[in-house]
mmCIF file of C-alpha atoms in Angstrom:
data_model
loop_
_atom_site.group_PDB
_atom_site.id
_atom_site.type_symbol
_atom_site.label_atom_id
_atom_site.label_comp_id
_atom_site.label_asym_id
_atom_site.label_seq_id
_atom_site.Cartn_x
_atom_site.Cartn_y
_atom_site.Cartn_z
ATOM 1 C CA MET A 289 0.000 0.000 0.000
ATOM 2 C CA ALA A 290 1.402 3.380 -0.956
ATOM 3 C CA SER A 291 2.059 5.991 1.703
ATOM 4 C CA GLY A 292 -0.915 8.287 2.174
ATOM 5 C CA ALA A 293 -3.467 5.732 0.980
ATOM 6 C CA LEU A 294 -6.592 5.612 3.144
ATOM 7 C CA GLU A 295 -7.193 1.938 3.881
ATOM 8 C CA GLY A 296 -7.904 -0.222 6.910
ATOM 9 C CA ARG A 297 -7.642 1.503 10.288
ATOM 10 C CA CYS A 298 -6.330 4.642 8.638
ATOM 11 C CA LEU A 299 -9.568 4.920 6.638
ATOM 12 C CA THR A 300 -11.689 4.207 9.736
ATOM 13 C CA LEU A 301 -9.931 6.936 11.705
ATOM 14 C CA PHE A 302 -10.269 9.371 8.809
ATOM 15 C CA ALA A 303 -14.002 8.666 8.339
ATOM 16 C CA ILE A 304 -14.915 8.936 12.039
ATOM 17 C CA THR A 305 -12.891 12.122 12.429
ATOM 18 C CA MET A 306 -14.553 13.675 9.379
ATOM 19 C CA PHE A 307 -17.990 12.692 10.714
ATOM 20 C CA PHE A 308 -17.450 14.377 14.079
ATOM 21 C CA CYS A 309 -15.862 17.383 12.411
ATOM 22 C CA ILE A 310 -18.999 18.023 10.323
ATOM 23 C CA VAL A 311 -21.547 17.186 13.044
ATOM 24 C CA CYS A 312 -19.805 19.292 15.696
ATOM 25 C CA LEU A 313 -19.517 22.233 13.321
ATOM 26 C CA VAL A 314 -23.246 22.042 12.519
ATOM 27 C CA MET A 315 -24.292 21.604 16.161
ATOM 28 C CA VAL A 316 -22.280 24.535 17.474
ATOM 29 C CA THR A 317 -23.366 26.760 14.577
ATOM 30 C CA LEU A 318 -27.019 25.999 15.388
ATOM 31 C CA ARG A 319 -26.330 26.593 19.078
ATOM 32 C CA CYS A 320 -24.786 29.994 18.451
ATOM 33 C CA CYS A 321 -27.553 31.063 16.048
ATOM 34 C CA THR A 322 -30.230 29.946 18.519
ATOM 35 C CA ARG A 323 -28.679 31.725 21.479
ATOM 36 C CA ILE A 324 -28.102 34.903 19.483
ATOM 37 C CA SER A 325 -31.698 34.876 18.183
ATOM 38 C CA ILE A 326 -33.061 34.933 21.752
ATOM 39 C CA LYS A 327 -30.379 37.408 22.846
ATOM 40 C CA GLY A 328 -29.004 34.852 25.269
ATOM 41 C CA PHE A 329 -25.412 34.335 24.117
ATOM 42 C CA GLY A 330 -23.590 33.814 27.408
ATOM 43 C CA SER A 331 -20.248 32.786 28.842
ATOM 44 C CA ASP A 332 -20.987 29.072 28.433
ATOM 45 C CA ASP A 333 -21.578 29.665 24.710
ATOM 46 C CA TRP A 334 -18.284 31.517 24.350
ATOM 47 C CA LEU A 335 -16.437 28.707 26.115
ATOM 48 C CA MET A 336 -18.075 26.078 23.911
ATOM 49 C CA LEU A 337 -17.292 28.114 20.794
ATOM 50 C CA ILE A 338 -13.611 28.373 21.742
ATOM 51 C CA GLY A 339 -13.524 24.686 22.662
ATOM 52 C CA THR A 340 -15.070 23.779 19.314
ATOM 53 C CA VAL A 341 -12.494 25.854 17.438
ATOM 54 C CA PHE A 342 -9.744 23.876 19.169
ATOM 55 C CA GLY A 343 -11.747 20.697 18.547
ATOM 56 C CA ILE A 344 -12.019 21.370 14.806
ATOM 57 C CA MET A 345 -8.284 22.090 14.724
ATOM 58 C CA THR A 346 -7.759 18.747 16.489
ATOM 59 C CA PHE A 347 -9.868 16.955 13.876
ATOM 60 C CA ILE A 348 -8.023 18.635 10.999
ATOM 61 C CA THR A 349 -4.664 17.673 12.529
ATOM 62 C CA VAL A 350 -5.777 14.028 12.717
ATOM 63 C CA LEU A 351 -6.991 14.133 9.109
ATOM 64 C CA CYS A 352 -3.568 15.411 8.053
ATOM 65 C CA GLY A 353 -1.954 12.679 10.164
ATOM 66 C CA CYS A 354 -4.021 10.057 8.341
ATOM 67 C CA LYS A 355 -2.778 11.378 5.014
ATOM 68 C CA ALA A 356 0.775 11.066 6.368
ATOM 69 C CA GLY A 357 0.213 7.437 7.396
ATOM 70 C CA LEU A 358 -1.318 7.490 10.894
ATOM 71 C CA GLY A 359 -3.083 4.151 11.358
ATOM 72 C CA GLN A 360 -0.822 2.271 8.941
ATOM 73 C CA HIS A 361 1.726 -0.454 9.611
ATOM 74 C CA ASP A 362 5.460 0.187 9.410
ATOM 75 C CA TYR A 363 5.784 -1.767 6.164
ATOM 76 C CA ASP A 364 3.291 0.593 4.521
ATOM 77 C CA LEU A 365 5.281 3.705 5.384
ATOM 78 C CA VAL A 366 8.136 5.278 3.485
ATOM 79 C CA GLU A 367 11.093 7.306 4.697
ATOM 80 C CA GLY A 368 10.011 10.614 6.198
ATOM 81 C CA ASP A 369 6.469 9.506 7.087
ATOM 82 C CA TYR A 370 7.251 8.922 10.761
ATOM 83 C CA SER A 371 8.516 12.465 11.148
ATOM 84 C CA LYS A 372 5.212 13.818 9.782
ATOM 85 C CA ILE A 373 3.171 11.424 11.929
ATOM 86 C CA LYS A 374 5.004 12.323 15.154
ATOM 87 C CA ARG A 375 4.624 16.016 14.402
ATOM 88 C CA ALA A 376 0.880 15.522 13.834
ATOM 89 C CA LEU A 377 0.614 13.541 17.094
ATOM 90 C CA MET A 378 2.312 16.319 19.056
ATOM 91 C CA LYS A 379 -0.087 18.933 17.655
ATOM 92 C CA PHE A 380 -3.024 16.613 18.241
ATOM 93 C CA GLN A 381 -2.179 16.117 21.928
ATOM 94 C CA VAL A 382 -1.894 19.856 22.598
ATOM 95 C CA LEU A 383 -5.077 20.780 20.726
ATOM 96 C CA TYR A 384 -7.003 17.872 22.255
ATOM 97 C CA CYS A 385 -6.167 19.024 25.788
ATOM 98 C CA ALA A 386 -6.976 22.656 24.966
ATOM 99 C CA SER A 387 -10.360 21.758 23.481
ATOM 100 C CA LEU A 388 -11.421 19.659 26.482
ATOM 101 C CA ILE A 389 -10.501 22.443 28.911
ATOM 102 C CA PHE A 390 -12.958 24.843 27.258
ATOM 103 C CA ILE A 391 -15.647 22.245 26.474
ATOM 104 C CA LYS A 392 -15.855 20.960 30.055
ATOM 105 C CA SER A 393 -15.679 24.511 31.381
ATOM 106 C CA SER A 394 -18.680 25.383 29.204
ATOM 107 C CA ILE A 395 -20.694 22.447 30.545
ATOM 108 C CA CYS A 396 -19.799 23.324 34.147
ATOM 109 C CA VAL A 397 -20.741 27.000 33.691
ATOM 110 C CA ALA A 398 -24.081 25.957 32.174
ATOM 111 C CA LEU A 399 -24.776 23.706 35.165
ATOM 112 C CA ILE A 400 -23.702 26.397 37.634
ATOM 113 C CA ARG A 401 -26.591 28.552 36.398
ATOM 114 C CA LEU A 402 -29.043 25.881 37.485
ATOM 115 C CA VAL A 403 -27.597 25.371 40.952
ATOM 116 C CA ILE A 404 -29.248 26.711 44.091
ATOM 117 C CA SER A 405 -27.362 24.714 46.733
ATOM 118 C CA LYS A 406 -23.966 26.096 47.759
ATOM 119 C CA ARG A 407 -22.650 22.569 48.175
ATOM 120 C CA LEU A 408 -23.399 21.746 44.536
ATOM 121 C CA LEU A 409 -22.018 25.114 43.476
ATOM 122 C CA TYR A 410 -18.679 24.437 45.175
ATOM 123 C CA THR A 411 -18.642 20.941 43.678
ATOM 124 C CA LEU A 412 -19.015 22.364 40.173
ATOM 125 C CA TYR A 413 -16.277 24.913 40.835
ATOM 126 C CA ALA A 414 -14.031 22.047 41.945
ATOM 127 C CA ILE A 415 -14.799 20.111 38.743
ATOM 128 C CA LEU A 416 -14.098 23.252 36.724
ATOM 129 C CA ALA A 417 -10.763 23.810 38.466
ATOM 130 C CA LEU A 418 -9.752 20.148 38.123
ATOM 131 C CA SER A 419 -10.573 20.107 34.395
ATOM 132 C CA ALA A 420 -8.508 23.218 33.749
ATOM 133 C CA SER A 421 -5.617 22.004 35.924
ATOM 134 C CA TYR A 422 -5.076 18.548 34.462
ATOM 135 C CA GLY A 423 -5.607 19.872 30.945
ATOM 136 C CA PHE A 424 -2.911 22.503 31.474
ATOM 137 C CA ILE A 425 -0.544 19.927 33.004
ATOM 138 C CA ALA A 426 -1.022 17.640 30.015
ATOM 139 C CA MET A 427 -0.350 20.461 27.552
ATOM 140 C CA MET A 428 2.836 21.516 29.337
ATOM 141 C CA THR A 429 4.015 17.896 29.489
ATOM 142 C CA VAL A 430 3.690 17.526 25.726
ATOM 143 C CA LEU A 431 5.332 20.874 24.968
ATOM 144 C CA LEU A 432 8.238 20.420 27.401
ATOM 145 C CA GLN A 433 9.032 16.729 26.933
ATOM 146 C CA CYS A 434 11.701 17.494 24.321
ATOM 147 C CA LYS A 435 14.308 20.236 24.020
ATOM 148 C CA PRO A 436 14.019 21.835 21.569
ATOM 149 C CA LEU A 437 10.398 21.133 20.605
ATOM 150 C CA LYS A 438 11.519 19.965 17.172
ATOM 151 C CA ALA A 439 13.115 16.927 18.817
ATOM 152 C CA THR A 440 9.580 15.601 19.391
ATOM 153 C CA TRP A 441 9.399 14.528 15.735
ATOM 154 C CA ASP A 442 13.110 14.725 14.873
ATOM 155 C CA PRO A 443 15.231 12.868 17.490
ATOM 156 C CA SER A 444 18.452 14.130 15.953
ATOM 157 C CA ALA A 445 17.505 17.731 16.802
ATOM 158 C CA GLY A 446 17.796 17.339 20.602
ATOM 159 C CA THR A 447 16.872 15.212 23.607
ATOM 160 C CA CYS A 448 13.557 14.047 25.098
ATOM 161 C CA SER A 449 12.400 12.946 28.537
ATOM 162 C CA ASN A 450 11.853 9.315 29.444
ATOM 163 C CA GLN A 451 8.751 8.112 27.603
ATOM 164 C CA ALA A 452 7.593 6.290 30.748
ATOM 165 C CA ILE A 453 7.089 9.633 32.498
ATOM 166 C CA ILE A 454 4.903 10.821 29.634
ATOM 167 C CA VAL A 455 2.789 7.677 29.748
ATOM 168 C CA HIS A 456 2.334 7.868 33.528
ATOM 169 C CA ILE A 457 1.193 11.473 33.230
ATOM 170 C CA SER A 458 -1.177 10.356 30.475
ATOM 171 C CA TYR A 459 -2.702 7.782 32.832
ATOM 172 C CA PHE A 460 -3.146 10.445 35.501
ATOM 173 C CA VAL A 461 -4.747 12.897 33.072
ATOM 174 C CA THR A 462 -7.066 10.218 31.686
ATOM 175 C CA ALA A 463 -8.149 9.195 35.192
ATOM 176 C CA CYS A 464 -8.968 12.832 35.983
ATOM 177 C CA SER A 465 -10.848 13.097 32.696
ATOM 178 C CA ILE A 466 -12.965 10.041 33.538
ATOM 179 C CA THR A 467 -13.747 11.528 36.954
ATOM 180 C CA THR A 468 -14.857 14.897 35.555
ATOM 181 C CA ASP A 469 -16.829 13.268 32.719
ATOM 182 C CA PHE A 470 -18.699 11.087 35.186
ATOM 183 C CA ALA A 471 -19.314 14.013 37.543
ATOM 184 C CA CYS A 472 -20.666 16.214 34.731
ATOM 185 C CA ALA A 473 -22.974 13.379 33.664
ATOM 186 C CA VAL A 474 -24.336 12.782 37.174
ATOM 187 C CA MET A 475 -24.738 16.422 38.224
ATOM 188 C CA PRO A 476 -27.790 17.133 35.988
ATOM 189 C CA PHE A 477 -29.796 14.466 37.828
ATOM 190 C CA ILE A 478 -28.832 15.925 41.210
ATOM 191 C CA ILE A 479 -29.532 19.519 40.162
ATOM 192 C CA LEU A 480 -32.793 18.939 38.307
ATOM 193 C CA TRP A 481 -34.160 16.711 41.065
ATOM 194 C CA LYS A 482 -34.499 19.805 43.267
ATOM 195 C CA LEU A 483 -36.018 22.074 40.614
ATOM 196 C CA GLN A 484 -39.770 22.623 40.302
ATOM 197 C CA MET A 485 -40.352 20.981 36.935
ATOM 198 C CA ARG A 486 -42.735 18.506 35.425
ATOM 199 C CA LYS A 487 -41.298 15.017 35.831
ATOM 200 C CA ARG A 488 -41.399 14.290 32.116
ATOM 201 C CA LEU A 489 -39.484 17.473 31.289
ATOM 202 C CA LYS A 490 -37.091 16.875 34.169
ATOM 203 C CA PHE A 491 -36.124 13.400 32.960
ATOM 204 C CA THR A 492 -35.890 14.580 29.341
ATOM 205 C CA VAL A 493 -33.448 17.360 30.191
ATOM 206 C CA ALA A 494 -31.441 15.132 32.525
ATOM 207 C CA ALA A 495 -31.233 12.433 29.858
ATOM 208 C CA MET A 496 -29.904 14.918 27.297
ATOM 209 C CA LEU A 497 -27.245 16.283 29.617
ATOM 210 C CA SER A 498 -26.292 12.857 30.918
ATOM 211 C CA LEU A 499 -25.307 11.648 27.483
ATOM 212 C CA GLY A 500 -21.936 12.667 28.846
ATOM 213 C CA PHE A 501 -21.705 9.092 30.123
ATOM 214 C CA LEU A 502 -20.839 8.213 26.517
ATOM 215 C CA ALA A 503 -17.848 10.548 26.644
ATOM 216 C CA SER A 504 -16.778 8.938 29.904
ATOM 217 C CA ALA A 505 -17.095 5.490 28.307
ATOM 218 C CA ALA A 506 -14.894 6.602 25.401
ATOM 219 C CA THR A 507 -12.261 7.811 27.869
ATOM 220 C CA ILE A 508 -12.330 4.478 29.706
ATOM 221 C CA VAL A 509 -11.748 2.611 26.436
ATOM 222 C CA ARG A 510 -8.972 5.065 25.558
ATOM 223 C CA ILE A 511 -7.016 4.326 28.736
ATOM 224 C CA MET A 512 -6.681 0.685 27.630
ATOM 225 C CA TYR A 513 -4.502 1.754 24.688
ATOM 226 C CA LEU A 514 -2.195 4.271 26.385
ATOM 227 C CA ASP A 515 0.633 1.735 26.622
ATOM 228 C CA SER A 516 0.895 1.955 22.823
ATOM 229 C CA TYR A 517 3.132 5.001 23.415
ATOM 230 C CA PHE A 518 5.774 2.475 24.530
ATOM 231 C CA ALA A 519 5.622 0.730 21.161
ATOM 232 C CA THR A 520 8.882 0.532 19.241
ATOM 233 C CA HIS A 521 7.256 -1.291 16.352
ATOM 234 C CA ASP A 522 4.116 -0.293 14.442
ATOM 235 C CA LEU A 523 3.764 2.901 16.500
ATOM 236 C CA ALA A 524 1.643 4.657 13.864
ATOM 237 C CA TYR A 525 -0.786 1.737 13.791
ATOM 238 C CA LYS A 526 -1.017 1.097 17.546
ATOM 239 C CA VAL A 527 -1.260 4.713 18.709
ATOM 240 C CA SER A 528 -4.135 5.319 16.281
ATOM 241 C CA ASN A 529 -6.431 3.636 18.831
ATOM 242 C CA VAL A 530 -5.631 6.368 21.358
ATOM 243 C CA VAL A 531 -6.303 9.026 18.743
ATOM 244 C CA LEU A 532 -9.565 7.402 17.644
ATOM 245 C CA TRP A 533 -11.110 7.287 21.120
ATOM 246 C CA SER A 534 -9.855 10.778 21.891
ATOM 247 C CA ILE A 535 -11.693 12.032 18.804
ATOM 248 C CA ILE A 536 -14.863 10.211 19.870
ATOM 249 C CA GLU A 537 -14.616 11.684 23.379
ATOM 250 C CA THR A 538 -14.145 15.226 22.056
ATOM 251 C CA GLY A 539 -16.935 14.925 19.501
ATOM 252 C CA ILE A 540 -19.449 13.541 21.992
ATOM 253 C CA ALA A 541 -18.561 16.237 24.536
ATOM 254 C CA ILE A 542 -19.213 19.016 22.008
ATOM 255 C CA ILE A 543 -22.502 17.489 20.830
ATOM 256 C CA VAL A 544 -23.819 16.728 24.323
ATOM 257 C CA GLY A 545 -22.816 20.167 25.580
ATOM 258 C CA SER A 546 -24.726 21.850 22.738
ATOM 259 C CA ILE A 547 -27.967 19.826 22.691
ATOM 260 C CA PRO A 548 -29.741 21.589 25.619
ATOM 261 C CA SER A 549 -29.191 25.017 24.038
ATOM 262 C CA LEU A 550 -31.135 23.951 20.945
ATOM 263 C CA LYS A 551 -34.455 23.676 22.807
ATOM 264 C CA PRO A 552 -35.802 27.060 21.545
ATOM 265 C CA LEU A 553 -34.940 26.002 17.982
ATOM 266 C CA VAL A 554 -36.661 22.624 18.355
ATOM 267 C CA LYS A 555 -39.761 24.225 19.890
ATOM 268 C CA SER A 556 -40.034 26.580 16.914
ATOM 269 C CA ILE A 557 -40.580 23.564 14.642
ATOM 270 C CA PRO A 558 -44.368 22.912 14.401
ATOM 271 C CA PHE A 559 -43.999 19.145 14.753
ATOM 272 C CA PHE A 560 -42.108 19.473 18.044
ATOM 273 C CA GLY A 561 -43.895 22.574 19.331
ATOM 274 C CA SER A 562 -46.908 22.818 21.597
ATOM 275 C CA HIS A 563 -50.120 21.122 20.584
ATOM 276 C CA HIS A 564 -52.152 24.216 21.416
ATOM 277 C CA SER A 565 -51.958 27.451 19.504
ATOM 278 C CA ARG A 566 -51.774 30.839 21.164
ATOM 279 C CA SER A 567 -55.367 31.629 20.226
ATOM 280 C CA GLU A 568 -56.536 28.412 21.808
ATOM 281 C CA ARG A 569 -54.798 29.281 25.042
ATOM 282 C CA LYS A 570 -56.443 32.681 25.182
ATOM 283 C CA SER A 571 -59.881 31.057 25.143
ATOM 284 C CA LEU A 572 -59.165 29.035 28.266
ATOM 285 C CA ASN A 573 -60.936 29.891 31.510
ATOM 286 C CA LEU A 574 -59.442 30.360 34.935
ATOM 287 C CA ARG A 575 -61.180 28.762 37.872
ATOM 288 C CA SER A 576 -61.125 30.356 41.303
ATOM 289 C CA GLY A 577 -62.859 28.396 44.035
ATOM 290 C CA ASN A 578 -66.258 27.303 42.688
ATOM 291 C CA GLN A 579 -66.451 30.005 40.019
ATOM 292 C CA SER A 580 -64.737 30.411 36.704
ATOM 293 C CA TYR A 581 -64.014 33.642 34.915
ATOM 294 C CA ALA A 582 -62.945 34.347 31.377
ATOM 295 C CA LEU A 583 -59.549 35.927 30.869
ATOM 296 C CA GLY A 584 -59.580 39.618 31.696
ATOM 297 C CA SER A 585 -62.999 39.548 33.400
ATOM 298 C CA THR A 586 -64.116 41.139 36.666
ATOM 299 C CA ALA A 587 -65.726 38.887 39.227
ATOM 300 C CA PRO A 588 -68.502 39.998 41.585
ATOM 301 C CA GLN A 589 -67.785 41.465 45.031
ATOM 302 C CA GLY A 590 -64.955 43.616 43.741
ATOM 303 C CA HIS A 591 -62.700 40.725 42.719
ATOM 304 C CA ARG A 592 -60.766 41.710 39.603
ATOM 305 C CA THR A 593 -58.291 39.532 37.734
ATOM 306 C CA HIS A 594 -55.551 40.677 35.404
ATOM 307 C CA ILE A 595 -54.189 37.942 33.169
ATOM 308 C CA SER A 596 -51.050 38.059 31.050
ATOM 309 C CA CYS A 597 -49.453 35.335 29.005
ATOM 310 C CA PRO A 598 -45.993 36.376 27.785
ATOM 311 C CA SER A 599 -44.625 34.594 24.764
ATOM 312 C CA ALA A 600 -41.716 32.195 25.093
ATOM 313 C CA LYS A 601 -39.616 34.629 23.087
ATOM 314 C CA ASP A 602 -40.356 37.474 25.508
ATOM 315 C CA ARG A 603 -39.488 35.331 28.492
ATOM 316 C CA ASP A 604 -36.215 34.331 26.904
ATOM 317 C CA LYS A 605 -35.393 38.008 26.360
ATOM 318 C CA GLU A 606 -36.009 38.807 30.004
ATOM 319 C CA ASP A 607 -33.165 36.581 31.076
ATOM 320 C CA GLY A 608 -31.392 35.462 27.963
ATOM 321 C CA GLU A 609 -28.221 34.774 29.874
ATOM 322 C CA SER A 610 -29.859 32.041 31.864
ATOM 323 C CA MET A 611 -29.410 28.483 30.696
ATOM 324 C CA LYS A 612 -32.136 27.589 33.174
ATOM 325 C CA ASP A 613 -34.760 29.554 31.220
ATOM 326 C CA SER A 614 -33.938 27.856 27.966
ATOM 327 C CA LEU A 615 -34.155 24.472 29.662
ATOM 328 C CA ILE A 616 -37.307 24.719 31.717
ATOM 329 C CA SER A 617 -39.356 27.552 30.202
ATOM 330 C CA ASP A 618 -42.856 26.494 29.225
ATOM 331 C CA PRO A 619 -45.048 28.427 26.778
ATOM 332 C CA GLY A 620 -48.169 27.526 28.740
ATOM 333 C CA ILE A 621 -47.504 29.729 31.755
ATOM 334 C CA ILE A 622 -50.175 32.308 32.648
ATOM 335 C CA PHE A 623 -49.491 34.968 35.245
ATOM 336 C CA VAL A 624 -52.503 36.177 37.237
ATOM 337 C CA ARG A 625 -52.734 39.279 39.406
ATOM 338 C CA SER A 626 -55.807 39.384 41.631
ATOM 339 C CA GLU A 627 -57.178 42.539 43.246
ATOM 340 C CA VAL A 628 -59.823 42.194 45.966
ATOM 341 C CA GLN A 629 -61.644 45.218 47.413
ATOM 342 C CA VAL A 630 -62.784 44.632 51.000
ATOM 343 C CA GLU A 631 -65.242 47.009 52.705
ATOM 344 C CA GLU A 632 -66.099 46.596 56.360
ATOM 345 C CA GLY A 633 -68.643 49.027 57.984
ATOM 346 C CA SER A 634 -67.390 52.595 57.748
ATOM 347 C CA ARG A 635 -63.760 51.597 57.379
ATOM 348 C CA PRO A 636 -62.051 52.669 54.162
ATOM 349 C CA ASN A 637 -61.541 50.226 51.335
ATOM 350 C CA ILE A 638 -58.603 47.924 51.745
ATOM 351 C CA GLY A 639 -56.947 46.688 48.620
ATOM 352 C CA TYR A 640 -55.434 43.216 48.509
ATOM 353 C CA ARG A 641 -53.268 41.955 45.681
ATOM 354 C CA SER A 642 -51.871 38.538 44.975
ATOM 355 C CA PHE A 643 -49.794 37.119 42.171
ATOM 356 C CA LYS A 644 -50.098 33.569 40.936
ATOM 357 C CA SER A 645 -48.836 31.572 38.036
ATOM 358 C CA PHE A 646 -50.589 28.703 36.321
ATOM 359 C CA THR A 647 -49.006 26.124 34.075
ATOM 360 C CA PHE A 648 -50.948 23.928 31.689
#
């Protein structure tokens, strides 16, 4: 097989990387457009956007590595291919770590907006700090393992640290990654359990966010192949397993982190939207005690009701920065302000007001 030919594992790696590259680009583009349309582009969106930029650069680096021979056996490579492959691997490792720092930070910031308990808030801050710390350590390890940096892909240019140290640090970083992935997948269940939401909506949102278990699973599989860095034979073929599962982990993290932000877009599609139109909702009656009154009516004995039903778009504008609103807002919320005039003997009128909200 000629060098640069896409066959076997090389072709598999190329195809999967291309798939995640396209899907992640589409998902994040839709996320950004959706958040901008409701004037809710926040810090979690910026972090995800930066993480995706690094992620796309990671994917492109792997695609270039495949063209150089990453995923092929030694007997399929020609002189000079290993230098290109090692250079691509070095760039891949740095970009991979950078992308995960921002992606996990985005997910943590989004979850922080839903948290009420200080204990959960501090837990998320700890996850955020751990993700940034081990990602930075991994990046520095890759960049400083050889002096000068060129020696990473050209041994004759300088000296490099013991490869065993690099692998041990890789195990540590991967273990931390599994921990943070698992924590980010479990936290939605803990957070949403305490929120006042319909059970069906609560489980739907939690299920979407907890797809992060897939990213954690990919990381667990990846750790099984880390010893391939010790390989002295067929390095390009063996290390491709590490690259493959790293790509899957990154792609899933970007997709899962973007899905919840697409709720306003999905709800705008008639098939997925509410079954009742706005006009139908306005014809509904409110019941108070044993009497029902039409919207905007005045009840006997000086009981007046003021009903307003803001659109989902208006509610999003009120607090566009809040991920919580985009997750749990419901277009069927009616706000009611009641005014009751009470007259007792010769005493002056006493006004009483109450505010209620109804969800249907």
